[in-house]
Amino acid sequence: MTQRTLVLIKPDAVRRGLVGNVLSRFEAKGLTIVAMEHRHIDAAQAEAHYAEHVERDFYPPLRTFVTSGPLVALVLEGDEAIEVVRLVNGATDGRKAAPGTIRGDLSLSNRENLVHGSDSPESAEREIALWFPSLD
Ligand code: IDP
Ligand code: MG
């Protein structure tokens, strides 16, 4: 089933010059870029994106991190794209993520883990509308 999913290439990846590396993995996998934008978000956008996490202990430093510099937001499309992107990204904690995944190969952090991918069809729909409201 063809799906769309919202991906963020987070500020750590931009700072480290890894945007091309990350993007090339999604492209090589066969996913199609249907929207992409370089953005520097504020706290309100961080809170809207991470609405489910705002009460968590890790949220204040997460907000500081995701607003710390530019990121690249994109919508990817392909067969089972939501689950496929989560598999390509790897487990949340880069120290535990499997080698071969973006986080497993390139991150040693539970917070600065380079990428975001929507976790369900409902999340993808909400996040795509939030980041790319004019996309149909
Ligand atoms: P996910 O990005 O793999 O879906 P979530 O649990 O949704 O992981 O958490 C959102 C983001 O919050 C993570 O990608 C990471 O940047 C940060 N985060 C999650 N858990 C922790 C933690 O325990 N310590 C620090 N940062 C965390
Ligand atoms: Mg998540």
Coordinates of N, CA, C and O in Angstrom, one line a residue, residues 41-130:
I41 N 12.8 26.0 13.1 CA 11.5 26.1 13.7 C 11.6 26.8 15.1 O 12.7 26.8 15.7
D42 N 10.5 27.3 15.6 CA 10.4 27.9 16.9 C 9.7 27.0 17.9 O 9.3 25.8 17.5
A43 N 9.6 27.4 19.1 CA 9.1 26.5 20.2 C 7.7 26.1 19.9 O 7.3 25.0 20.3
A44 N 6.9 27.0 19.3 CA 5.5 26.6 19.1 C 5.4 25.5 18.1 O 4.6 24.5 18.2
Q45 N 6.2 25.5 17.0 CA 6.2 24.4 16.1 C 6.7 23.1 16.7 O 6.2 22.0 16.4
A46 N 7.8 23.2 17.5 CA 8.3 22.1 18.2 C 7.2 21.4 19.1 O 7.0 20.2 19.1
E47 N 6.5 22.3 19.8 CA 5.4 21.8 20.7 C 4.3 21.1 19.9 O 3.7 20.1 20.3
A48 N 3.9 21.7 18.8 CA 2.9 21.1 17.9 C 3.3 19.8 17.4 O 2.6 18.8 17.4
H49 N 4.6 19.7 16.9 CA 5.1 18.5 16.3 C 5.1 17.4 17.4 O 4.8 16.2 17.2
Y50 N 5.7 17.7 18.6 CA 5.9 16.7 19.6 C 4.8 16.8 20.7 O 5.1 16.6 21.9
A51 N 3.6 17.1 20.3 CA 2.5 17.3 21.2 C 2.3 16.1 22.2 O 2.1 16.3 23.4
E52 N 2.6 14.9 21.8 CA 2.4 13.7 22.6 C 3.5 13.7 23.7 O 3.4 12.9 24.7
H53 N 4.6 14.5 23.6 CA 5.7 14.4 24.5 C 5.9 15.6 25.4 O 6.8 15.6 26.2
V54 N 5.1 16.6 25.3 CA 5.4 17.9 26.0 C 5.4 17.8 27.5 O 6.1 18.6 28.1
E55 N 4.8 16.7 28.0 CA 4.8 16.6 29.5 C 6.0 15.7 30.0 O 6.2 15.5 31.2
R56 N 6.8 15.2 29.0 CA 7.8 14.2 29.4 C 9.1 15.0 29.9 O 9.3 16.1 29.5
D57 N 9.8 14.3 30.8 CA 11.1 14.9 31.3 C 12.0 15.3 30.2 O 12.8 16.3 30.3
F58 N 12.0 14.5 29.1 CA 13.0 14.7 28.0 C 12.6 15.8 27.1 O 13.3 16.2 26.2
Y59 N 11.3 16.4 27.3 CA 10.8 17.4 26.3 C 11.6 18.7 26.3 O 12.0 19.2 25.2
P60 N 11.8 19.3 27.5 CA 12.5 20.7 27.4 C 13.9 20.6 26.7 O 14.1 21.4 25.8
P61 N 14.8 19.6 27.0 CA 16.0 19.6 26.2 C 15.7 19.2 24.7 O 16.5 19.6 23.8
L62 N 14.7 18.4 24.5 CA 14.4 18.0 23.1 C 13.9 19.3 22.3 O 14.4 19.5 21.2
R63 N 13.1 20.1 23.0 CA 12.7 21.4 22.3 C 13.9 22.3 22.0 O 14.0 22.8 20.9
T64 N 14.8 22.4 23.0 CA 16.1 23.2 22.8 C 16.8 22.6 21.6 O 17.3 23.4 20.7
F65 N 16.9 21.3 21.5 CA 17.7 20.7 20.4 C 17.0 20.9 19.1 O 17.7 21.4 18.1
V66 N 15.7 20.7 18.9 CA 15.1 20.8 17.6 C 14.9 22.2 17.1 O 14.7 22.5 15.9
T67 N 15.1 23.2 18.1 CA 15.0 24.6 17.7 C 16.4 25.2 17.6 O 16.6 26.4 17.4
S68 N 17.5 24.4 17.8 CA 18.8 24.9 17.9 C 19.5 25.3 16.6 O 20.5 26.0 16.6
G69 N 18.8 25.0 15.5 CA 19.4 25.3 14.1 C 18.5 24.8 13.1 O 17.4 24.1 13.4
P70 N 18.8 25.0 11.8 CA 17.9 24.6 10.8 C 17.8 23.1 10.7 O 18.8 22.3 11.1
L71 N 16.7 22.6 10.2 CA 16.5 21.2 9.9 C 15.9 21.1 8.5 O 15.6 22.1 7.8
V72 N 15.8 19.9 8.0 CA 15.1 19.7 6.7 C 13.9 18.8 6.9 O 14.0 17.7 7.5
A73 N 12.7 19.3 6.6 CA 11.5 18.6 6.7 C 11.1 18.0 5.3 O 11.3 18.8 4.3
L74 N 10.7 16.8 5.2 CA 10.3 16.3 4.0 C 9.1 15.3 4.1 O 8.9 14.7 5.2
V75 N 8.4 15.1 3.0 CA 7.4 14.1 2.9 C 7.9 13.0 1.9 O 8.3 13.4 0.8
L76 N 8.0 11.8 2.4 CA 8.4 10.7 1.5 C 7.2 9.8 1.2 O 6.3 9.6 2.1
E77 N 7.2 9.2 0.0 CA 6.1 8.4 -0.4 C 6.7 7.1 -1.0 O 7.7 7.1 -1.6
G78 N 5.9 6.0 -0.7 CA 6.3 4.7 -1.2 C 5.5 3.6 -0.6 O 4.7 3.8 0.3
D79 N 5.7 2.4 -1.0 CA 5.0 1.2 -0.5 C 5.4 1.1 1.0 O 6.6 1.0 1.4
E80 N 4.4 1.1 1.9 CA 4.6 0.9 3.3 C 5.6 1.9 3.9 O 6.4 1.6 4.7
A81 N 5.5 3.2 3.3 CA 6.6 4.2 3.6 C 6.7 4.5 5.1 O 7.8 4.7 5.6
I82 N 5.6 4.4 5.9 CA 5.7 4.7 7.3 C 6.6 3.8 8.0 O 7.6 4.2 8.7
E83 N 6.3 2.5 7.9 CA 7.2 1.5 8.6 C 8.6 1.4 8.0 O 9.6 1.2 8.7
V84 N 8.7 1.5 6.6 CA 10.0 1.5 6.0 C 10.9 2.6 6.5 O 12.1 2.3 6.8
V85 N 10.4 3.8 6.6 CA 11.2 4.9 7.1 C 11.7 4.6 8.6 O 12.8 4.8 8.9
R86 N 10.8 4.1 9.4 CA 11.1 3.8 10.8 C 12.2 2.7 10.8 O 13.1 2.8 11.7
L87 N 12.2 1.7 9.9 CA 13.2 0.7 9.9 C 14.5 1.3 9.4 O 15.6 0.9 9.9
V88 N 14.5 2.1 8.4 CA 15.7 2.8 7.9 C 16.3 3.7 8.9 O 17.5 3.8 9.1
N89 N 15.5 4.4 9.7 CA 16.0 5.3 10.8 C 16.6 4.5 11.9 O 17.6 4.9 12.5
G90 N 16.1 3.3 12.3 CA 16.6 2.6 13.4 C 16.0 3.0 14.7 O 15.2 3.9 14.8
A91 N 16.3 2.3 15.8 CA 15.8 2.5 17.1 C 16.1 3.9 17.6 O 17.1 4.5 17.2
T92 N 15.3 4.4 18.5 CA 15.4 5.8 18.9 C 16.8 6.1 19.5 O 17.4 7.2 19.2
D93 N 17.3 5.2 20.3 CA 18.6 5.5 20.9 C 19.8 5.0 20.0 O 19.9 3.8 19.7
G94 N 20.5 6.0 19.5 CA 21.6 5.7 18.5 C 22.6 4.7 19.0 O 23.2 4.0 18.3
R95 N 22.7 4.7 20.4 CA 23.7 3.7 20.9 C 23.3 2.3 20.8 O 24.1 1.4 20.9
K96 N 21.9 2.1 20.7 CA 21.4 0.8 20.6 C 20.8 0.4 19.2 O 20.5 -0.7 19.0
A97 N 20.7 1.4 18.4 CA 20.2 1.1 17.0 C 21.1 0.2 16.2 O 22.3 0.3 16.4
A98 N 20.5 -0.6 15.4 CA 21.3 -1.6 14.7 C 22.2 -1.0 13.6 O 21.7 0.0 12.9
P99 N 23.4 -1.5 13.5 CA 24.2 -1.1 12.3 C 23.5 -1.3 11.0 O 22.7 -2.2 10.9
G100 N 23.7 -0.4 10.1 CA 22.9 -0.4 8.8 C 21.8 0.6 8.8 O 21.3 0.9 7.7
T101 N 21.3 1.0 10.0 CA 20.3 2.0 10.1 C 21.0 3.4 10.2 O 22.2 3.5 10.5
I102 N 20.2 4.4 9.9 CA 20.8 5.8 10.0 C 21.3 6.1 11.4 O 22.5 6.5 11.6
R103 N 20.5 5.8 12.4 CA 20.9 6.1 13.8 C 22.0 5.1 14.2 O 22.9 5.5 14.9
G104 N 21.9 3.9 13.8 CA 22.9 2.9 14.2 C 24.3 3.2 13.6 O 25.3 2.9 14.2
D105 N 24.3 3.7 12.4 CA 25.6 4.0 11.7 C 26.1 5.4 12.2 O 27.4 5.5 12.1
L106 N 25.3 6.3 12.5 CA 25.7 7.7 12.5 C 25.4 8.5 13.9 O 25.9 9.6 14.0
S107 N 24.7 7.8 14.8 CA 24.4 8.5 16.0 C 24.8 7.7 17.3 O 24.7 6.5 17.3
L108 N 25.3 8.5 18.3 CA 25.7 7.9 19.5 C 24.9 8.5 20.7 O 25.3 8.6 21.8
S109 N 23.7 8.9 20.4 CA 22.9 9.7 21.3 C 21.4 9.2 21.3 O 20.9 8.9 20.2
N110 N 20.8 9.4 22.4 CA 19.3 9.1 22.5 C 18.5 10.3 22.1 O 17.3 10.1 21.8
R111 N 19.1 11.5 22.2 CA 18.4 12.7 21.8 C 18.8 13.2 20.4 O 17.9 13.4 19.6
E112 N 20.1 13.3 20.2 CA 20.6 13.8 18.9 C 20.7 12.6 18.0 O 21.8 12.1 17.7
N113 N 19.6 12.2 17.5 CA 19.5 10.9 16.7 C 19.1 11.1 15.2 O 18.6 10.2 14.6
L114 N 19.4 12.3 14.8 CA 19.5 12.7 13.3 C 18.2 12.7 12.5 O 18.1 13.6 11.6
V115 N 17.2 11.9 12.9 CA 16.0 11.8 12.0 C 14.7 11.6 12.9 O 14.8 11.1 14.0
H116 N 13.6 12.0 12.2 CA 12.3 11.7 12.7 C 11.5 11.0 11.6 O 11.7 11.4 10.5
G117 N 10.7 10.1 12.0 CA 9.7 9.5 11.0 C 8.4 9.3 11.7 O 8.4 8.8 12.9
S118 N 7.3 9.6 11.1 CA 6.0 9.4 11.6 C 5.8 7.9 12.1 O 6.3 7.0 11.4
D119 N 5.1 7.7 13.2 CA 5.0 6.4 13.8 C 3.7 5.6 13.4 O 3.6 4.5 13.8
S120 N 2.8 6.2 12.7 CA 1.5 5.5 12.3 C 0.8 6.3 11.2 O 1.2 7.5 11.0
P121 N -0.1 5.8 10.6 CA -0.9 6.5 9.5 C -1.5 7.8 10.1 O -1.5 8.8 9.5
E122 N -2.1 7.7 11.4 CA -2.7 8.8 12.0 C -1.6 9.9 12.3 O -1.9 11.1 12.0
S123 N -0.5 9.6 12.8 CA 0.6 10.5 13.0 C 1.1 11.2 11.7 O 1.3 12.4 11.6
A124 N 1.2 10.3 10.7 CA 1.7 10.8 9.4 C 0.7 11.9 8.8 O 1.1 13.0 8.4
E125 N -0.6 11.6 8.9 CA -1.6 12.5 8.4 C -1.5 13.9 9.2 O -1.5 15.0 8.6
R126 N -1.4 13.8 10.5 CA -1.4 15.0 11.4 C -0.1 15.7 11.1 O -0.1 17.0 10.9
E127 N 1.0 15.1 11.0 CA 2.3 15.7 10.9 C 2.5 16.3 9.5 O 3.0 17.4 9.3
I128 N 2.0 15.7 8.4 CA 2.1 16.2 7.1 C 1.2 17.5 7.0 O 1.7 18.5 6.4
A129 N 0.1 17.5 7.6 CA -0.8 18.7 7.6 C -0.1 19.8 8.4 O -0.3 21.0 8.0
L130 N 0.6 19.5 9.4 CA 1.2 20.5 10.3 C 2.4 21.1 9.5 O 2.6 22.4 9.5

